[in-house]
């Protein structure tokens, strides 16, 4: 390996690059020693410390706020001469049986650490960079896995929504004669839902798909608008009813209210299950 | 007074309570649904969506039409590589992520401080 590096006149800090580093000027790398240290087994060793901003490649927020996250560090051989299809290929592999991959402070606020993995990989570039031939390079991946704590995420993001929806679900229990009071509830709930959804969406990147929480919110919007329509109908039915038909209308409105409550609550459970599994 | 929904007509006392009056709210709802049913397909099937990108302005540089991206970078495991590749000289890496902070979910980034120790090996398994 040393002959290969010497023959190609490769600086030791140019052997490996971190491919998911995204801000070049923000990346610092410091060798621990000026030159590689010769070990008794004949191998040369050099330690580098680095810091920078790194891109998270696998970013699936479909289960948000109960999502998992993995933070990768992708190390790849940099010199063109180390291409695996070239005359002097070089591999980059993790030291077997490594322990202590994570330091004491490798924790992310709001996430629970799940595990860590190291894997030797090959990066197949889809371009030849104008050089001709295939461009495959050896890559070593260090990936740390995190997950949001279920209870915390539930209490932080789902519980407030359930409380607002509890008000919506209980609203039909108000006497049908209290039309003015009843009709104000769905519109207030809708406004609250919009503000709450904007709050959590501010924490997310623009996504081309709906998250778990998005689907629940969508259902809550539909329930709120359906409740508004129900109350409009109920209020008008009350207003239009004469003394003789008032009792009959009252029973009809009460029946519709109860039916709505049962269907809306059952629907929330079904939608939550479907949103989680589909 | 102008005659309108729910307003008594001139010369009448209480508004009439008939079967139709209790469902007056249905009309605007149906109108809204009908509007949505017409508007959504029109939005989805807007003419330039069918024809491709909007026509270029004559004063711009004049880009070529976009073509499919096609093949992208791929990753595979070293274990699945041919034996000749696996036998190539190797650099071994000892890795340690000292800390990870500044996770930005909207930007899809994080900042770690880490260290790698690399050592060369002559060949596979040596």
Short mmCIF file of N, CA and C in Angstrom, two decimals, chain A residues 1 15 22 26 43-56 59 69 71-73 75 89-95 98 100-103 105-108 111 118 120-126 139 144 203 205 229 232-233 236 239-241, chain B residues 17-18 21-25 29 71-79 81-82 84-122 124 126:
data_model
loop_
_atom_site.label_atom_id
_atom_site.label_comp_id
_atom_site.label_asym_id
_atom_site.label_seq_id
_atom_site.Cartn_x
_atom_site.Cartn_y
_atom_site.Cartn_z
N UNK A 1 0.83 -1.21 0.00
CA UNK A 1 0.00 0.00 0.00
C UNK A 1 0.86 1.25 0.00
N UNK A 15 -5.77 10.87 0.82
CA UNK A 15 -6.07 9.46 0.54
C UNK A 15 -7.56 9.18 0.70
N UNK A 22 -20.73 18.40 3.10
CA UNK A 22 -21.38 19.24 2.09
C UNK A 22 -20.87 20.67 2.04
N UNK A 26 -16.25 24.73 5.57
CA UNK A 26 -16.58 24.50 6.97
C UNK A 26 -15.93 23.21 7.48
N UNK A 43 3.35 -1.83 9.13
CA UNK A 43 2.28 -0.97 8.61
C UNK A 43 2.51 0.46 9.08
N UNK A 44 2.04 1.38 8.27
CA UNK A 44 2.14 2.79 8.64
C UNK A 44 0.77 3.28 9.07
N UNK A 45 0.79 4.10 10.13
CA UNK A 45 -0.48 4.51 10.75
C UNK A 45 -0.52 6.02 10.90
N UNK A 46 -1.65 6.60 10.61
CA UNK A 46 -1.82 8.04 10.86
C UNK A 46 -3.25 8.32 11.31
N UNK A 47 -3.36 9.20 12.28
CA UNK A 47 -4.67 9.55 12.85
C UNK A 47 -5.06 10.95 12.38
N UNK A 48 -6.32 11.11 11.99
CA UNK A 48 -6.84 12.41 11.58
C UNK A 48 -8.07 12.74 12.42
N UNK A 49 -8.18 14.00 12.80
CA UNK A 49 -9.40 14.46 13.47
C UNK A 49 -10.08 15.43 12.52
N UNK A 50 -11.38 15.33 12.44
CA UNK A 50 -12.08 16.21 11.51
C UNK A 50 -13.43 16.64 12.06
N UNK A 51 -13.93 17.71 11.50
CA UNK A 51 -15.23 18.24 11.90
C UNK A 51 -15.84 18.96 10.71
N UNK A 52 -17.14 18.90 10.57
CA UNK A 52 -17.79 19.56 9.44
C UNK A 52 -19.30 19.32 9.45
N UNK A 53 -19.95 19.78 8.40
CA UNK A 53 -21.39 19.54 8.25
C UNK A 53 -21.60 18.42 7.25
N UNK A 54 -22.39 17.45 7.63
CA UNK A 54 -22.55 16.26 6.79
C UNK A 54 -24.00 16.04 6.42
N UNK A 55 -24.16 15.57 5.20
CA UNK A 55 -25.50 15.33 4.65
C UNK A 55 -26.03 13.99 5.15
N UNK A 56 -27.30 13.98 5.51
CA UNK A 56 -27.93 12.73 5.95
C UNK A 56 -28.63 12.13 4.74
N UNK A 59 -33.22 9.55 4.71
CA UNK A 59 -34.00 10.47 5.54
C UNK A 59 -35.48 10.20 5.29
N UNK A 69 -33.76 7.60 12.50
CA UNK A 69 -32.82 8.48 11.80
C UNK A 69 -31.45 7.82 11.84
N UNK A 71 -27.34 8.67 11.05
CA UNK A 71 -26.35 9.67 10.69
C UNK A 71 -25.13 8.96 10.11
N UNK A 72 -24.83 9.21 8.84
CA UNK A 72 -23.73 8.48 8.21
C UNK A 72 -22.45 9.30 8.12
N UNK A 73 -21.35 8.61 8.18
CA UNK A 73 -20.05 9.18 7.79
C UNK A 73 -19.51 8.26 6.72
N UNK A 75 -16.64 7.41 4.23
CA UNK A 75 -15.22 7.62 3.89
C UNK A 75 -14.93 6.89 2.59
N UNK A 89 -5.85 -0.66 -7.92
CA UNK A 89 -7.01 -0.45 -7.04
C UNK A 89 -6.61 -0.51 -5.56
N UNK A 90 -7.39 0.19 -4.73
CA UNK A 90 -7.14 0.13 -3.28
C UNK A 90 -8.48 0.06 -2.57
N UNK A 91 -8.53 -0.78 -1.57
CA UNK A 91 -9.76 -0.92 -0.78
C UNK A 91 -9.66 -0.10 0.49
N UNK A 92 -10.81 0.23 1.01
CA UNK A 92 -10.88 0.96 2.28
C UNK A 92 -11.83 0.17 3.17
N UNK A 93 -11.30 -0.46 4.17
CA UNK A 93 -12.15 -1.33 4.99
C UNK A 93 -12.05 -0.95 6.47
N UNK A 94 -13.15 -1.12 7.20
CA UNK A 94 -13.09 -0.84 8.64
C UNK A 94 -12.22 -1.87 9.34
N UNK A 95 -11.53 -1.44 10.35
CA UNK A 95 -10.73 -2.34 11.17
C UNK A 95 -11.66 -3.40 11.75
N UNK A 98 -14.03 -3.61 15.59
CA UNK A 98 -13.84 -2.31 16.27
C UNK A 98 -14.82 -2.13 17.42
N UNK A 100 -15.98 0.81 20.64
CA UNK A 100 -15.91 2.23 20.98
C UNK A 100 -16.04 3.15 19.79
N UNK A 101 -16.97 2.82 18.91
CA UNK A 101 -17.16 3.64 17.71
C UNK A 101 -17.75 5.01 18.03
N UNK A 102 -18.45 5.07 19.16
CA UNK A 102 -19.09 6.34 19.53
C UNK A 102 -18.52 6.89 20.82
N UNK A 103 -18.36 8.21 20.83
CA UNK A 103 -17.89 8.87 22.03
C UNK A 103 -19.05 9.16 22.98
N UNK A 105 -20.33 11.87 23.83
CA UNK A 105 -21.22 12.98 23.49
C UNK A 105 -21.88 12.80 22.13
N UNK A 106 -21.81 11.62 21.56
CA UNK A 106 -22.43 11.39 20.25
C UNK A 106 -23.92 11.11 20.43
N UNK A 107 -24.58 12.02 21.08
CA UNK A 107 -26.02 11.88 21.29
C UNK A 107 -26.72 13.07 20.63
N UNK A 108 -27.91 12.85 20.20
CA UNK A 108 -28.69 13.91 19.56
C UNK A 108 -29.90 14.20 20.43
N UNK A 111 -33.52 12.42 20.53
CA UNK A 111 -33.45 11.09 19.92
C UNK A 111 -32.78 10.12 20.87
N UNK A 118 -20.73 -0.48 10.96
CA UNK A 118 -19.63 -0.12 10.05
C UNK A 118 -19.61 -1.16 8.93
N UNK A 120 -17.89 -2.15 4.91
CA UNK A 120 -17.11 -1.83 3.71
C UNK A 120 -18.04 -1.88 2.49
N UNK A 121 -17.99 -0.86 1.67
CA UNK A 121 -18.89 -0.76 0.52
C UNK A 121 -18.09 -0.41 -0.74
N UNK A 122 -18.80 -0.41 -1.85
CA UNK A 122 -18.21 0.08 -3.10
C UNK A 122 -19.16 1.14 -3.67
N UNK A 123 -18.60 2.26 -4.04
CA UNK A 123 -19.39 3.36 -4.61
C UNK A 123 -19.20 3.30 -6.13
N UNK A 124 -20.29 3.01 -6.83
CA UNK A 124 -20.24 2.94 -8.30
C UNK A 124 -20.75 4.28 -8.83
N UNK A 125 -19.86 5.08 -9.36
CA UNK A 125 -20.29 6.36 -9.93
C UNK A 125 -20.97 6.10 -11.27
N UNK A 126 -22.02 6.86 -11.53
CA UNK A 126 -22.74 6.70 -12.80
C UNK A 126 -22.05 7.44 -13.93
N UNK A 139 -15.35 2.31 -0.25
CA UNK A 139 -15.98 3.23 0.70
C UNK A 139 -16.22 2.50 2.01
N UNK A 144 -24.72 5.75 12.51
CA UNK A 144 -25.27 5.70 13.86
C UNK A 144 -26.78 5.85 13.76
N UNK A 203 -40.55 22.27 11.49
CA UNK A 203 -39.37 21.48 11.87
C UNK A 203 -38.97 20.49 10.79
N UNK A 205 -38.30 19.33 6.56
CA UNK A 205 -38.02 19.84 5.21
C UNK A 205 -39.26 19.63 4.34
N UNK A 229 -70.61 20.91 9.09
CA UNK A 229 -71.77 20.67 8.22
C UNK A 229 -72.92 20.07 9.04
N UNK A 232 -74.50 22.82 11.06
CA UNK A 232 -75.30 23.71 10.20
C UNK A 232 -76.66 23.06 9.94
N UNK A 233 -76.58 21.77 9.59
CA UNK A 233 -77.81 21.04 9.34
C UNK A 233 -78.69 21.00 10.60
N UNK A 236 -80.26 24.43 11.44
CA UNK A 236 -81.32 24.77 10.50
C UNK A 236 -82.56 23.90 10.74
N UNK A 239 -84.32 25.35 13.70
CA UNK A 239 -84.97 26.63 13.38
C UNK A 239 -86.22 26.41 12.55
N UNK A 240 -86.11 25.44 11.65
CA UNK A 240 -87.23 25.22 10.73
C UNK A 240 -88.36 24.41 11.37
N UNK A 241 -88.07 23.74 12.48
CA UNK A 241 -89.07 22.86 13.09
C UNK A 241 -90.17 23.68 13.78
N UNK B 17 -92.44 27.47 7.13
CA UNK B 17 -91.57 26.33 7.49
C UNK B 17 -92.01 25.13 6.69
N UNK B 18 -91.43 24.95 5.60
CA UNK B 18 -91.80 23.83 4.74
C UNK B 18 -90.70 22.80 4.73
N UNK B 21 -87.31 24.14 3.19
CA UNK B 21 -86.54 25.18 3.87
C UNK B 21 -85.48 24.64 4.81
N UNK B 22 -85.74 23.48 5.40
CA UNK B 22 -84.77 22.89 6.33
C UNK B 22 -83.49 22.44 5.64
N UNK B 23 -83.52 22.36 4.30
CA UNK B 23 -82.34 21.86 3.57
C UNK B 23 -81.73 22.96 2.70
N UNK B 24 -82.00 24.21 3.05
CA UNK B 24 -81.44 25.29 2.24
C UNK B 24 -79.92 25.27 2.25
N UNK B 25 -79.34 24.78 3.33
CA UNK B 25 -77.87 24.75 3.46
C UNK B 25 -77.23 23.77 2.48
N UNK B 29 -73.61 23.95 -0.23
CA UNK B 29 -72.69 22.82 -0.08
C UNK B 29 -72.52 22.08 -1.40
N UNK B 71 -29.23 6.86 -15.14
CA UNK B 71 -28.55 6.13 -14.07
C UNK B 71 -27.97 7.08 -13.02
N UNK B 72 -28.03 6.66 -11.79
CA UNK B 72 -27.44 7.43 -10.69
C UNK B 72 -26.36 6.59 -10.01
N UNK B 73 -25.65 7.21 -9.08
CA UNK B 73 -24.64 6.47 -8.32
C UNK B 73 -25.29 5.28 -7.61
N UNK B 74 -24.54 4.21 -7.51
CA UNK B 74 -25.03 3.04 -6.78
C UNK B 74 -24.01 2.67 -5.71
N UNK B 75 -24.48 1.96 -4.72
CA UNK B 75 -23.59 1.45 -3.69
C UNK B 75 -23.80 -0.06 -3.59
N UNK B 76 -22.75 -0.78 -3.38
CA UNK B 76 -22.91 -2.21 -3.14
C UNK B 76 -21.93 -2.63 -2.04
N UNK B 77 -22.15 -3.79 -1.49
CA UNK B 77 -21.28 -4.23 -0.40
C UNK B 77 -19.99 -4.80 -1.00
N UNK B 78 -18.94 -4.72 -0.23
CA UNK B 78 -17.66 -5.25 -0.69
C UNK B 78 -17.75 -6.77 -0.83
N UNK B 79 -18.57 -7.38 0.04
CA UNK B 79 -18.69 -8.84 0.00
C UNK B 79 -19.23 -9.32 -1.35
N UNK B 81 -18.53 -8.01 -4.21
CA UNK B 81 -17.60 -7.65 -5.30
C UNK B 81 -16.85 -8.90 -5.77
N UNK B 82 -16.34 -8.87 -7.01
CA UNK B 82 -15.56 -10.02 -7.50
C UNK B 82 -14.32 -10.27 -6.63
N UNK B 84 -11.32 -10.65 -7.36
CA UNK B 84 -10.14 -9.86 -7.74
C UNK B 84 -10.16 -8.49 -7.04
N UNK B 85 -11.33 -7.93 -6.92
CA UNK B 85 -11.46 -6.63 -6.24
C UNK B 85 -11.20 -6.80 -4.74
N UNK B 86 -11.76 -7.86 -4.18
CA UNK B 86 -11.62 -8.09 -2.74
C UNK B 86 -10.16 -8.38 -2.35
N UNK B 87 -9.37 -8.81 -3.32
CA UNK B 87 -7.97 -9.14 -3.02
C UNK B 87 -7.03 -7.94 -3.17
N UNK B 88 -7.59 -6.79 -3.53
CA UNK B 88 -6.76 -5.59 -3.75
C UNK B 88 -6.13 -5.12 -2.44
N UNK B 89 -5.00 -4.41 -2.51
CA UNK B 89 -4.41 -3.85 -1.29
C UNK B 89 -5.43 -2.99 -0.57
N UNK B 90 -5.33 -2.96 0.73
CA UNK B 90 -6.37 -2.25 1.47
C UNK B 90 -5.81 -1.32 2.55
N UNK B 91 -6.56 -0.30 2.78
CA UNK B 91 -6.28 0.62 3.89
C UNK B 91 -7.33 0.31 4.93
N UNK B 92 -6.92 0.07 6.15
CA UNK B 92 -7.91 -0.18 7.20
C UNK B 92 -8.16 1.11 7.98
N UNK B 93 -9.42 1.28 8.34
CA UNK B 93 -9.81 2.50 9.06
C UNK B 93 -10.32 2.16 10.45
N UNK B 94 -9.80 2.85 11.41
CA UNK B 94 -10.37 2.81 12.76
C UNK B 94 -11.17 4.09 12.90
N UNK B 95 -12.46 3.97 13.24
CA UNK B 95 -13.32 5.16 13.25
C UNK B 95 -13.88 5.42 14.63
N UNK B 96 -14.07 6.70 14.92
CA UNK B 96 -14.63 7.07 16.22
C UNK B 96 -15.37 8.39 16.07
N UNK B 97 -16.67 8.38 16.33
CA UNK B 97 -17.43 9.63 16.31
C UNK B 97 -17.46 10.18 17.73
N UNK B 98 -16.69 11.24 17.92
CA UNK B 98 -16.53 11.80 19.27
C UNK B 98 -17.84 12.44 19.75
N UNK B 99 -18.42 13.24 18.91
CA UNK B 99 -19.71 13.83 19.26
C UNK B 99 -20.52 14.12 17.99
N UNK B 100 -21.79 14.29 18.17
CA UNK B 100 -22.68 14.65 17.05
C UNK B 100 -23.63 15.70 17.59
N UNK B 101 -23.73 16.79 16.90
CA UNK B 101 -24.59 17.87 17.39
C UNK B 101 -25.12 18.65 16.20
N UNK B 102 -25.89 19.70 16.48
CA UNK B 102 -26.47 20.55 15.43
C UNK B 102 -27.22 19.75 14.38
N UNK B 103 -28.00 18.80 14.81
CA UNK B 103 -28.83 18.08 13.84
C UNK B 103 -29.87 19.05 13.30
N UNK B 104 -29.89 19.22 11.99
CA UNK B 104 -30.90 20.08 11.38
C UNK B 104 -31.77 19.22 10.48
N UNK B 105 -32.95 18.92 10.96
CA UNK B 105 -33.86 18.08 10.16
C UNK B 105 -34.28 18.81 8.88
N UNK B 106 -34.65 20.12 8.94
CA UNK B 106 -35.03 20.78 7.67
C UNK B 106 -33.89 20.80 6.65
N UNK B 107 -32.66 20.92 7.12
CA UNK B 107 -31.53 20.98 6.18
C UNK B 107 -30.91 19.62 5.91
N UNK B 108 -31.36 18.61 6.63
CA UNK B 108 -30.85 17.24 6.46
C UNK B 108 -29.35 17.17 6.72
N UNK B 109 -28.88 17.86 7.74
CA UNK B 109 -27.45 17.85 8.04
C UNK B 109 -27.21 17.64 9.54
N UNK B 110 -25.99 17.26 9.88
CA UNK B 110 -25.56 17.22 11.26
C UNK B 110 -24.08 17.52 11.30
N UNK B 111 -23.57 17.84 12.48
CA UNK B 111 -22.15 18.16 12.62
C UNK B 111 -21.54 17.20 13.63
N UNK B 112 -20.64 16.40 13.21
CA UNK B 112 -19.92 15.59 14.18
C UNK B 112 -18.46 16.06 14.31
N UNK B 113 -17.83 15.68 15.37
CA UNK B 113 -16.38 15.74 15.44
C UNK B 113 -15.93 14.29 15.55
N UNK B 114 -15.06 13.88 14.68
CA UNK B 114 -14.72 12.46 14.64
C UNK B 114 -13.25 12.28 14.33
N UNK B 115 -12.83 11.07 14.43
CA UNK B 115 -11.44 10.75 14.12
C UNK B 115 -11.36 9.48 13.31
N UNK B 116 -10.41 9.43 12.37
CA UNK B 116 -10.15 8.16 11.69
C UNK B 116 -8.65 7.89 11.78
N UNK B 117 -8.36 6.67 12.07
CA UNK B 117 -6.97 6.24 12.05
C UNK B 117 -6.83 5.26 10.91
N UNK B 118 -5.91 5.53 10.00
CA UNK B 118 -5.81 4.64 8.85
C UNK B 118 -4.43 3.99 8.81
N UNK B 119 -4.44 2.73 8.40
CA UNK B 119 -3.19 1.99 8.25
C UNK B 119 -3.28 1.14 6.99
N UNK B 120 -2.19 1.00 6.30
CA UNK B 120 -2.19 0.24 5.05
C UNK B 120 -2.00 -1.24 5.32
N UNK B 121 -2.54 -2.04 4.40
CA UNK B 121 -2.32 -3.49 4.46
C UNK B 121 -1.90 -3.94 3.08
N UNK B 122 -1.08 -4.94 3.05
CA UNK B 122 -0.57 -5.33 1.74
C UNK B 122 -1.63 -6.02 0.90
N UNK B 124 -5.53 -8.61 1.06
CA UNK B 124 -6.70 -9.06 1.80
C UNK B 124 -6.29 -10.08 2.87
N UNK B 126 -4.27 -9.98 5.28
CA UNK B 126 -2.92 -9.98 5.86
C UNK B 126 -2.89 -9.09 7.10
#
